[in-house]
Short mmCIF file of C-alpha atoms in Angstrom, two decimals:
data_model
loop_
_atom_site.label_atom_id
_atom_site.label_comp_id
_atom_site.label_asym_id
_atom_site.label_seq_id
_atom_site.Cartn_x
_atom_site.Cartn_y
_atom_site.Cartn_z
CA UNK T 157 0.00 0.00 0.00
CA UNK T 158 1.34 3.42 -0.99
CA UNK T 159 2.59 5.26 2.09
CA UNK T 160 2.30 2.37 4.54
CA UNK T 161 6.09 2.06 4.80
CA UNK T 162 6.06 5.61 6.27
CA UNK T 163 2.88 5.54 8.35
CA UNK T 164 2.81 1.85 9.32
CA UNK T 165 6.27 2.02 10.89
CA UNK T 166 4.90 3.89 13.88
CA UNK T 167 3.37 0.86 15.63
CA UNK T 168 6.87 -0.67 15.69
CA UNK T 169 7.95 2.39 17.67
CA UNK T 170 5.06 3.16 20.01
CA UNK T 171 3.76 -0.16 21.33
CA UNK T 172 6.37 -0.74 24.03
CA UNK T 173 6.54 2.78 25.42
CA UNK T 174 2.73 3.07 25.56
CA UNK T 175 2.44 -0.27 27.38
CA UNK T 176 5.03 0.87 29.92
CA UNK T 177 3.04 4.07 30.53
CA UNK T 178 -0.64 3.08 30.27
CA UNK T 179 -0.21 -0.36 31.90
CA UNK T 180 -3.45 -2.39 31.86
CA UNK T 181 -5.26 0.43 30.06
CA UNK T 182 -2.96 0.17 27.03
CA UNK T 183 -5.74 -0.81 24.56
CA UNK T 184 -7.86 2.12 25.77
CA UNK T 185 -4.92 4.49 25.31
CA UNK T 186 -4.55 3.35 21.70
CA UNK T 187 -8.30 3.66 21.16
CA UNK T 188 -8.37 7.23 22.50
CA UNK T 189 -5.39 8.24 20.36
CA UNK T 190 -6.85 6.36 17.38
CA UNK T 191 -10.09 8.34 17.45
CA UNK T 192 -8.10 11.57 17.37
CA UNK T 193 -5.89 10.17 14.63
CA UNK T 194 -8.89 9.30 12.47
CA UNK T 195 -10.06 12.90 12.58
CA UNK T 196 -6.53 14.17 11.89
CA UNK T 197 -6.34 11.86 8.88
CA UNK T 198 -9.64 13.08 7.47
CA UNK T 199 -8.50 16.68 7.99
CA UNK T 200 -5.30 16.04 6.03
CA UNK T 201 -7.26 14.20 3.33
CA UNK T 202 -9.34 17.33 2.73
CA UNK T 203 -6.53 19.87 2.86
CA UNK T 204 -3.89 17.91 0.93
CA UNK T 205 -6.32 17.14 -1.91
CA UNK T 206 -7.53 20.75 -2.06
CA UNK T 207 -4.03 22.28 -1.73
CA UNK T 208 -1.59 19.72 -3.21
CA UNK T 209 1.54 21.69 -2.33
CA UNK T 210 4.81 20.66 -0.68
CA UNK T 211 4.81 22.04 2.83
CA UNK T 212 1.90 20.13 4.30
CA UNK T 213 0.63 21.55 7.57
CA UNK T 214 2.92 24.56 7.32
CA UNK T 215 1.36 25.55 3.98
CA UNK T 216 -2.19 25.02 5.26
CA UNK T 217 -1.44 27.27 8.24
CA UNK T 218 0.18 29.87 5.98
CA UNK T 219 -2.91 29.97 3.77
CA UNK T 220 -5.38 30.00 6.62
CA UNK T 221 -3.67 31.91 9.42
CA UNK T 222 -0.86 33.91 7.85
CA UNK T 223 2.93 34.00 7.89
CA UNK T 224 3.57 33.88 11.63
CA UNK T 225 1.36 30.87 12.31
CA UNK T 226 2.64 29.23 9.16
CA UNK T 227 6.11 29.53 10.62
CA UNK T 228 5.02 28.23 14.05
CA UNK T 229 3.46 25.19 12.40
CA UNK T 230 6.57 24.72 10.29
CA UNK T 231 8.90 24.94 13.29
CA UNK T 232 6.82 22.35 15.20
CA UNK T 233 6.90 20.03 12.20
CA UNK T 234 10.64 20.55 11.76
CA UNK T 235 11.05 19.51 15.39
CA UNK T 236 9.09 16.37 14.55
CA UNK T 237 11.17 15.61 11.47
CA UNK T 238 14.45 15.97 13.33
CA UNK T 239 13.09 13.81 16.15
CA UNK T 240 11.86 11.39 13.49
CA UNK T 241 15.43 11.02 12.25
CA UNK T 242 16.78 10.46 15.77
CA UNK T 243 14.01 8.37 17.34
CA UNK T 244 13.34 6.10 14.39
CA UNK T 245 17.04 5.43 13.92
CA UNK T 246 17.27 4.51 17.62
CA UNK T 247 14.30 2.15 17.29
CA UNK T 248 15.59 0.70 14.00
CA UNK T 249 18.75 -0.43 15.72
CA UNK T 250 16.68 -1.65 18.65
CA UNK T 251 15.20 -4.14 16.19
CA UNK T 252 18.53 -4.88 14.51
CA UNK T 253 20.00 -5.56 17.95
CA UNK T 254 17.63 -8.50 18.21
CA UNK T 255 20.42 -10.28 16.35
CA UNK T 256 23.01 -8.90 18.80
CA UNK T 257 21.58 -9.81 22.22
CA UNK T 258 24.81 -8.78 23.95
CA UNK T 259 24.26 -5.15 22.85
CA UNK T 260 21.66 -4.50 25.58
CA UNK T 261 24.28 -5.00 28.27
CA UNK T 262 26.87 -2.67 26.75
CA UNK T 263 26.31 0.33 29.01
CA UNK T 264 28.44 2.71 30.99
CA UNK T 265 27.41 4.59 34.11
CA UNK T 266 27.95 8.34 34.16
CA UNK T 267 26.51 9.66 37.40
CA UNK T 268 22.79 8.81 37.47
CA UNK T 269 22.76 7.98 33.76
CA UNK T 270 23.05 4.54 32.20
CA UNK T 271 24.42 5.24 28.73
CA UNK T 272 23.86 2.50 26.16
CA UNK T 273 27.08 3.41 24.38
CA UNK T 274 26.95 0.70 21.72
CA UNK T 275 23.35 1.56 20.83
CA UNK T 276 24.35 5.23 20.71
CA UNK T 277 27.22 4.56 18.31
CA UNK T 278 24.92 2.48 16.09
CA UNK T 279 22.38 5.30 16.00
CA UNK T 280 24.95 7.96 15.15
CA UNK T 281 26.36 5.75 12.40
CA UNK T 282 22.83 5.20 11.07
CA UNK T 283 22.12 8.94 10.91
CA UNK T 284 25.42 9.52 9.10
CA UNK T 285 24.41 6.86 6.56
CA UNK T 286 21.14 8.73 6.00
CA UNK T 287 23.08 11.97 5.48
CA UNK T 288 25.40 10.27 2.98
CA UNK T 289 22.48 8.73 1.07
CA UNK T 290 20.52 11.96 0.83
CA UNK T 291 23.49 14.19 -0.01
CA UNK T 292 24.39 11.86 -2.88
CA UNK T 293 20.77 11.68 -4.00
CA UNK T 294 20.35 7.96 -3.33
CA UNK T 295 16.61 7.47 -2.97
CA UNK T 296 14.50 4.60 -1.73
CA UNK T 297 12.41 3.76 -4.78
CA UNK T 298 8.64 3.99 -4.56
CA UNK T 299 8.46 0.41 -5.82
CA UNK T 300 10.61 -0.80 -2.91
CA UNK T 301 8.55 1.30 -0.50
CA UNK T 302 5.36 -0.28 -1.81
CA UNK T 303 6.90 -3.75 -1.64
CA UNK T 304 8.04 -3.18 1.92
CA UNK T 305 4.61 -1.83 2.86
CA UNK T 306 2.97 -5.01 1.54
CA UNK T 307 5.49 -7.21 3.37
CA UNK T 308 4.89 -5.25 6.59
CA UNK T 309 1.11 -5.65 6.29
CA UNK T 310 1.42 -9.39 5.63
CA UNK T 311 3.89 -9.83 8.49
CA UNK T 312 1.78 -7.87 10.95
CA UNK T 313 -1.35 -9.77 9.90
CA UNK T 314 0.38 -13.13 10.45
CA UNK T 315 1.57 -12.08 13.92
CA UNK T 316 -1.87 -10.80 14.91
CA UNK T 317 -3.76 -13.85 13.61
CA UNK T 318 -1.27 -16.34 15.07
CA UNK T 319 -1.09 -14.47 18.36
CA UNK T 320 -4.84 -14.38 18.86
CA UNK T 321 -5.17 -18.01 17.75
CA UNK T 322 -2.30 -19.59 19.69
CA UNK T 323 -1.48 -17.61 22.80
CA UNK T 324 -3.90 -14.74 23.50
CA UNK T 325 -5.70 -15.04 26.83
CA UNK T 326 -8.80 -12.84 27.27
CA UNK T 327 -8.65 -13.50 31.00
CA UNK T 328 -5.23 -11.85 31.11
CA UNK T 329 -6.69 -8.77 29.39
CA UNK T 330 -9.28 -8.50 32.18
CA UNK T 331 -6.63 -9.21 34.81
CA UNK T 332 -4.39 -6.46 33.45
CA UNK T 333 -7.31 -4.06 33.38
CA UNK T 334 -8.29 -4.74 36.99
CA UNK T 335 -4.90 -5.44 38.58
CA UNK T 336 -2.91 -2.71 36.83
CA UNK T 337 -5.30 0.18 36.17
CA UNK T 338 -3.65 3.34 34.97
CA UNK T 339 -4.00 6.47 37.04
CA UNK T 340 -5.24 9.58 35.28
CA UNK T 341 -1.65 10.72 34.83
CA UNK T 342 -0.54 7.32 33.51
CA UNK T 343 -3.41 7.17 31.04
CA UNK T 344 -2.83 10.73 29.88
CA UNK T 345 0.85 9.92 29.37
CA UNK T 346 0.04 6.67 27.55
CA UNK T 347 -2.61 8.10 25.25
CA UNK T 348 -0.43 11.09 24.38
CA UNK T 349 2.42 8.71 23.54
CA UNK T 350 0.03 6.51 21.55
CA UNK T 351 -0.47 9.39 19.12
CA UNK T 352 3.02 8.48 17.88
CA UNK T 353 1.46 5.33 16.40
CA UNK T 354 -0.61 7.52 14.16
CA UNK T 355 1.80 10.11 12.79
CA UNK T 356 3.11 9.95 9.25
CA UNK T 357 0.19 11.49 7.40
CA UNK T 358 2.10 14.77 7.42
CA UNK T 359 4.90 13.16 5.41
CA UNK T 360 2.30 11.86 2.94
CA UNK T 361 0.95 15.39 2.46
CA UNK T 362 4.50 16.58 1.77
CA UNK T 363 4.53 14.60 -1.49
CA UNK T 364 1.08 15.76 -2.62
CA UNK T 365 2.67 18.19 -5.09
CA UNK T 366 4.55 15.31 -6.72
CA UNK T 367 1.38 13.21 -7.05
CA UNK T 368 -0.59 13.16 -10.28
CA UNK T 369 -4.32 13.66 -9.76
CA UNK T 370 -4.04 14.19 -5.98
CA UNK T 371 -7.76 14.93 -5.76
CA UNK T 372 -8.39 11.22 -6.21
CA UNK T 373 -5.21 9.66 -4.86
CA UNK T 374 -4.77 11.58 -1.60
CA UNK T 375 -8.23 10.99 -0.03
CA UNK T 376 -8.35 7.34 -1.06
CA UNK T 377 -4.83 6.70 0.23
CA UNK T 378 -5.37 8.63 3.46
CA UNK T 379 -8.59 6.80 4.34
CA UNK T 380 -6.98 3.44 3.53
CA UNK T 381 -4.03 4.27 5.78
CA UNK T 382 -6.30 5.47 8.58
CA UNK T 383 -8.23 2.20 8.60
CA UNK T 384 -5.21 -0.10 8.27
CA UNK T 385 -3.03 1.65 10.86
CA UNK T 386 -5.92 1.97 13.31
CA UNK T 387 -6.77 -1.73 12.88
CA UNK T 388 -3.21 -2.89 13.51
CA UNK T 389 -2.59 -0.50 16.41
CA UNK T 390 -5.70 -1.68 18.26
CA UNK T 391 -5.02 -5.32 17.37
CA UNK T 392 -1.45 -5.24 18.66
CA UNK T 393 -2.40 -3.44 21.87
CA UNK T 394 -5.19 -5.92 22.65
CA UNK T 395 -2.92 -8.82 21.71
CA UNK T 396 -0.18 -7.51 24.01
CA UNK T 397 -2.65 -7.16 26.89
CA UNK T 398 -3.56 -10.83 26.46
CA UNK T 399 0.04 -12.05 26.27
CA UNK T 400 1.99 -10.11 28.92
CA UNK T 401 1.44 -8.74 32.39
CA UNK T 402 1.32 -4.96 31.97
CA UNK T 403 2.22 -3.81 35.44
CA UNK T 404 4.49 -0.94 36.48
CA UNK T 405 8.25 -1.13 35.99
CA UNK T 406 9.76 -4.61 35.99
CA UNK T 407 6.27 -6.12 36.26
CA UNK T 408 5.63 -5.03 32.68
CA UNK T 409 6.24 -7.55 29.92
CA UNK T 410 7.76 -4.82 27.75
CA UNK T 411 10.27 -3.68 30.36
CA UNK T 412 13.62 -3.68 28.61
CA UNK T 413 11.96 -4.09 25.20
CA UNK T 414 10.73 -0.61 24.34
CA UNK T 415 13.14 -0.74 21.40
CA UNK T 416 11.76 -3.89 19.74
CA UNK T 417 8.19 -4.48 21.01
CA UNK T 418 6.70 -6.15 17.92
CA UNK T 419 9.60 -8.60 17.63
CA UNK T 420 9.18 -9.33 21.36
CA UNK T 421 5.54 -10.25 20.75
CA UNK T 422 6.46 -12.44 17.78
CA UNK T 423 9.08 -14.24 19.84
CA UNK T 424 6.44 -15.32 22.38
CA UNK T 425 4.04 -16.87 19.86
CA UNK T 426 4.24 -20.68 19.94
CA UNK T 427 5.09 -22.64 16.79
CA UNK T 428 5.96 -19.66 14.58
CA UNK T 429 7.91 -17.58 17.10
CA UNK T 430 11.30 -19.06 16.30
CA UNK T 431 10.93 -17.90 12.68
CA UNK T 432 8.58 -14.93 13.10
CA UNK T 433 10.73 -13.11 15.66
CA UNK T 434 13.89 -12.68 13.53
CA UNK T 435 11.84 -11.89 10.43
CA UNK T 436 9.83 -9.30 12.34
CA UNK T 437 13.01 -7.79 13.75
CA UNK T 438 14.51 -7.55 10.28
CA UNK T 439 11.37 -6.12 8.64
CA UNK T 440 10.77 -3.80 11.59
CA UNK T 441 14.33 -2.51 11.54
CA UNK T 442 14.28 -1.84 7.80
CA UNK T 443 10.84 -0.20 7.72
CA UNK T 444 11.62 2.01 10.73
CA UNK T 445 14.99 3.01 9.25
CA UNK T 446 13.26 3.98 5.99
CA UNK T 447 10.80 6.01 8.03
CA UNK T 448 13.79 7.77 9.62
CA UNK T 449 14.96 8.56 6.10
CA UNK T 450 11.55 10.09 5.36
CA UNK T 451 12.31 12.56 8.16
CA UNK T 452 15.37 13.77 6.24
CA UNK T 453 13.41 14.01 2.99
CA UNK T 454 10.40 15.74 4.56
CA UNK T 455 12.61 18.26 6.38
CA UNK T 456 14.15 19.15 3.01
CA UNK T 457 10.75 19.62 1.38
CA UNK T 458 9.44 21.64 4.30
CA UNK T 459 12.41 24.00 4.52
CA UNK T 460 12.27 24.52 0.75
CA UNK T 461 8.61 25.47 1.00
CA UNK T 462 9.23 27.79 3.95
CA UNK T 463 12.13 29.54 2.23
CA UNK T 464 10.04 30.00 -0.93
CA UNK T 465 7.45 31.86 1.15
CA UNK T 466 10.11 33.92 2.97
CA UNK T 467 9.61 32.17 6.29
CA UNK T 468 13.22 30.95 6.20
CA UNK T 469 16.31 32.38 4.47
CA UNK T 470 16.84 31.40 0.84
CA UNK T 471 20.16 29.96 2.04
CA UNK T 472 18.27 26.71 2.66
CA UNK T 473 17.26 26.58 -1.02
CA UNK T 474 20.77 26.10 -2.32
CA UNK T 475 21.56 22.72 -3.84
CA UNK T 476 24.84 20.90 -4.32
CA UNK T 477 26.44 21.57 -7.71
CA UNK T 478 27.75 18.02 -7.79
CA UNK T 479 24.68 16.06 -6.69
CA UNK T 480 21.83 18.59 -7.17
CA UNK T 481 20.57 17.87 -3.66
CA UNK T 482 19.71 20.31 -0.83
CA UNK T 483 22.93 19.56 1.02
CA UNK T 484 22.64 22.44 3.47
CA UNK T 485 19.20 21.42 4.68
CA UNK T 486 20.19 17.76 4.94
CA UNK T 487 23.34 18.49 6.94
CA UNK T 488 21.78 21.14 9.22
CA UNK T 489 18.70 19.20 10.30
CA UNK T 490 20.45 15.84 10.44
CA UNK T 491 23.01 17.62 12.62
CA UNK T 492 20.17 18.75 14.88
CA UNK T 493 19.03 15.11 15.04
CA UNK T 494 22.53 14.05 16.08
CA UNK T 495 22.56 16.66 18.86
CA UNK T 496 19.12 15.47 20.01
CA UNK T 497 20.37 11.89 20.02
CA UNK T 498 23.40 12.74 22.14
CA UNK T 499 21.31 14.72 24.62
CA UNK T 500 18.74 11.92 24.80
CA UNK T 501 21.28 9.17 25.51
CA UNK T 502 23.03 11.23 28.18
CA UNK T 503 19.84 12.42 29.90
CA UNK T 504 19.26 10.78 33.31
CA UNK T 505 16.23 8.51 33.44
CA UNK T 506 17.24 5.32 31.72
CA UNK T 507 18.40 2.14 33.45
CA UNK T 508 20.30 -0.91 32.35
CA UNK T 509 17.06 -2.33 30.93
CA UNK T 510 15.20 0.87 30.03
CA UNK T 511 16.45 3.29 27.40
CA UNK T 512 15.91 6.84 28.65
CA UNK T 513 16.78 8.16 25.18
CA UNK T 514 13.53 6.74 23.82
CA UNK T 515 11.57 8.40 26.63
CA UNK T 516 13.00 11.86 25.92
CA UNK T 517 12.68 11.62 22.14
CA UNK T 518 9.07 10.44 22.32
CA UNK T 519 8.27 13.34 24.67
CA UNK T 520 9.47 15.81 22.05
CA UNK T 521 7.87 13.90 19.19
CA UNK T 522 4.46 14.01 20.86
CA UNK T 523 4.76 17.76 21.46
CA UNK T 524 5.70 18.55 17.86
CA UNK T 525 2.97 16.33 16.40
CA UNK T 526 0.14 17.67 18.56
CA UNK T 527 1.22 21.29 18.10
CA UNK T 528 1.29 20.89 14.33
CA UNK T 529 -2.06 19.08 14.24
CA UNK T 530 -3.66 21.71 16.47
CA UNK T 531 -2.71 24.51 14.08
CA UNK T 532 -3.79 22.46 11.05
CA UNK T 533 -7.29 21.97 12.47
CA UNK T 534 -7.62 25.71 13.11
CA UNK T 535 -6.45 26.27 9.53
CA UNK T 536 -9.06 23.84 8.18
CA UNK T 537 -11.88 25.71 9.88
CA UNK T 538 -10.48 29.12 8.90
CA UNK T 539 -10.02 28.16 5.24
CA UNK T 540 -13.66 27.08 5.00
CA UNK T 541 -14.47 30.76 5.61
CA UNK T 542 -11.53 32.51 3.94
CA UNK T 543 -11.36 30.37 0.82
CA UNK T 544 -14.72 28.75 0.06
CA UNK T 545 -14.01 28.94 -3.68
CA UNK T 546 -11.24 26.32 -3.86
CA UNK T 547 -12.81 22.98 -4.88
CA UNK T 548 -12.55 20.38 -2.16
CA UNK T 549 -12.61 16.93 -3.76
CA UNK T 550 -13.05 15.53 -0.28
CA UNK T 551 -14.81 17.11 2.71
CA UNK T 552 -14.51 15.96 6.29
CA UNK T 553 -17.88 14.38 7.20
CA UNK T 554 -20.51 16.11 9.31
CA UNK T 555 -20.93 19.60 7.90
CA UNK T 556 -23.79 22.01 8.16
CA UNK T 557 -24.34 24.97 5.83
CA UNK T 558 -24.30 28.54 7.04
CA UNK T 559 -24.15 31.87 5.26
CA UNK T 560 -21.04 33.99 5.71
CA UNK T 561 -20.76 37.32 3.87
CA UNK T 562 -23.31 36.21 1.32
CA UNK T 563 -21.58 32.87 0.62
CA UNK T 564 -22.79 29.47 1.78
CA UNK T 565 -20.11 27.84 3.93
CA UNK T 566 -19.98 24.18 4.91
CA UNK T 567 -19.02 24.38 8.58
CA UNK T 568 -16.95 21.31 9.63
CA UNK T 569 -18.51 19.90 12.80
CA UNK T 570 -16.13 16.93 12.83
CA UNK T 571 -13.28 19.39 12.38
CA UNK T 572 -14.27 21.05 15.66
CA UNK T 573 -14.36 17.65 17.39
CA UNK T 574 -10.92 16.94 15.97
CA UNK T 575 -9.64 20.30 17.20
CA UNK T 576 -10.93 19.56 20.71
CA UNK T 577 -9.44 16.05 20.63
CA UNK T 578 -6.01 17.28 19.58
CA UNK T 579 -6.18 20.12 22.13
CA UNK T 580 -6.85 17.57 24.90
CA UNK T 581 -3.91 15.46 23.69
CA UNK T 582 -1.71 18.57 23.58
CA UNK T 583 -2.60 19.39 27.19
CA UNK T 584 -1.83 15.77 28.13
CA UNK T 585 1.61 16.22 26.62
CA UNK T 586 2.18 19.44 28.55
CA UNK T 587 0.94 17.93 31.83
CA UNK T 588 2.64 14.53 31.70
CA UNK T 589 5.87 15.04 29.73
CA UNK T 590 8.25 16.94 32.03
CA UNK T 591 11.01 17.23 29.43
CA UNK T 592 8.72 17.71 26.46
CA UNK T 593 6.86 20.63 28.02
CA UNK T 594 10.16 22.48 28.44
CA UNK T 595 12.24 21.49 25.43
CA UNK T 596 9.35 21.52 22.94
CA UNK T 597 8.14 25.08 23.59
CA UNK T 598 11.77 26.20 23.94
CA UNK T 599 12.44 24.96 20.39
CA UNK T 600 9.43 26.85 19.01
CA UNK T 601 10.35 30.04 20.90
CA UNK T 602 13.98 29.86 19.74
CA UNK T 603 12.86 29.34 16.15
CA UNK T 604 10.41 32.21 16.54
CA UNK T 605 13.19 34.57 17.66
CA UNK T 606 15.30 33.57 14.66
CA UNK T 607 12.25 34.14 12.44
CA UNK T 608 11.73 37.63 13.82
CA UNK T 609 15.42 38.45 13.32
CA UNK T 610 15.38 37.16 9.74
CA UNK T 611 12.21 39.07 8.82
CA UNK T 612 13.52 42.26 10.36
CA UNK T 613 16.79 42.01 8.44
CA UNK T 614 14.85 41.44 5.22
CA UNK T 615 12.61 44.46 5.98
CA UNK T 616 9.61 42.13 6.07
CA UNK T 617 6.74 42.38 8.59
CA UNK T 618 7.76 40.37 11.66
CA UNK T 619 4.22 39.59 12.78
CA UNK T 620 2.38 40.50 9.58
CA UNK T 621 2.05 38.91 6.16
CA UNK T 622 3.92 39.32 2.89
CA UNK T 623 1.38 40.23 0.16
CA UNK T 624 0.68 37.20 -2.06
CA UNK T 625 -1.69 36.43 -4.91
CA UNK T 626 -3.16 33.21 -3.53
CA UNK T 627 -5.71 32.88 -6.31
CA UNK T 628 -3.06 32.88 -9.04
CA UNK T 629 -0.99 30.47 -6.95
CA UNK T 630 -3.93 28.09 -6.56
CA UNK T 631 -4.60 28.11 -10.30
CA UNK T 632 -0.97 27.26 -10.95
CA UNK T 633 -1.04 24.44 -8.39
CA UNK T 634 -4.14 22.86 -9.93
CA UNK T 635 -2.66 23.24 -13.41
CA UNK T 636 0.58 21.51 -12.40
CA UNK T 637 -1.35 18.75 -10.63
CA UNK T 638 -3.36 18.14 -13.83
CA UNK T 639 -6.56 18.73 -11.89
CA UNK T 640 -8.27 20.43 -14.80
CA UNK T 641 -11.82 19.85 -13.57
CA UNK T 642 -10.97 21.44 -10.24
CA UNK T 643 -9.27 24.31 -12.07
CA UNK T 644 -12.38 24.96 -14.15
CA UNK T 645 -14.59 24.79 -11.07
CA UNK T 646 -12.28 27.18 -9.22
CA UNK T 647 -12.24 29.72 -12.05
CA UNK T 648 -16.03 29.49 -12.34
CA UNK T 649 -16.45 30.10 -8.60
CA UNK T 650 -14.16 33.14 -8.75
CA UNK T 651 -16.01 34.49 -11.79
CA UNK T 652 -19.33 34.07 -10.01
CA UNK T 653 -17.96 35.88 -6.97
CA UNK T 654 -16.59 38.73 -9.08
CA UNK T 655 -19.90 39.00 -10.93
CA UNK T 656 -21.82 39.29 -7.70
CA UNK T 657 -19.42 41.92 -6.38
CA UNK T 658 -19.63 43.91 -9.62
CA UNK T 659 -23.43 43.86 -9.49
CA UNK T 660 -23.51 45.31 -6.00
CA UNK T 661 -24.14 49.08 -5.87
#
């Protein structure tokens, strides 16, 4: 399935850390996050098909809310992409280390910190490989991505079916629920971490501009991904609750296995486990590493879009004369990922069997994702009023018509529910992620100060907007996307609007 290699990798990352946080309520945490994710996915399906432009959430915010909020959304998403590079490379080698069982014990103690030095070196080497690949323009082919997505779906389906058939115990699910109930704080932490299982749609929207006929492809793909990822996330969480005790700390079956949770499940399935575990570790490692690579690629696309709209210096637009790749962007943001990795591994909190680096990186990842999604939902609602003329091949369900300045607007009721759901998740992140609530906002504030400095030096409005002809830009976008029917409908809507305005006294 197109895009599953990017989006479907997230369950390989999130399952263990959510189980360690939400305990016996792990399936409920995934359900709560999944409901929010479904609304986020439908929101992106509407916006990416209506505005098929590289930039994703940053572009939607720019169109709907203006330059400053476009930059805030972009900075939050850049945080996510750099964390994507770091976190997913860490997890990828967590799966690869399934074949190196001695690696877990290779730690050094520096004060209160247990540093997994071998895992750290693997991660840094992995990020450098990603830099080398992207600087030289070596791309993972779409055919291989599709192939890997199919293999991942088949592999996950086999594990789920075999697990439920051979080892799952419904009584253990009930026992976990009653014996290890999550406190409000635990559940808030778990459900906010579970949102990590459902990110990736932003990276899909980044390639909308490169997709032919996005009006058809984007909604269909997004809805397919929503259903498949939601199905597997809920299935794995329920399966885990019926296979392991999900108590606090060492009483949790995933303690010491936050880096390879799906392979850990496969290993405990009778009959097939001896074969399924290494295959799952290999597939999981590869698919998560490719998802880390998508962080590098998406950061490049996003910074290019932001520099085109004068939200970042044009310095980021420069490409290598030798390889014709955005070397500066690749090196800068991969360098940020390396710094984040070093800080994460040396941050106190981990133990010999619990990687504190994963905890810190997921904290930041959850903050960036929820901040970006929050702004995108506000943009969706705003654009329904500001730009009712752009054809929307797909609308979020549950709309009711209202008249605004003489034009009938379809008000998105489900969009409001999605906004509330993401806002609740964002507050969960702020309340339950002690490092994320400091480092995440600090990143956005620091980026905001650099933005203000850049705009001032360019004699551009720091808090205002650069004048742009959005209507001409939208016509050009639809023309390049070969969405000729949408282009005709858009021009007709503008002509009707202009005719009405001309007829007014």
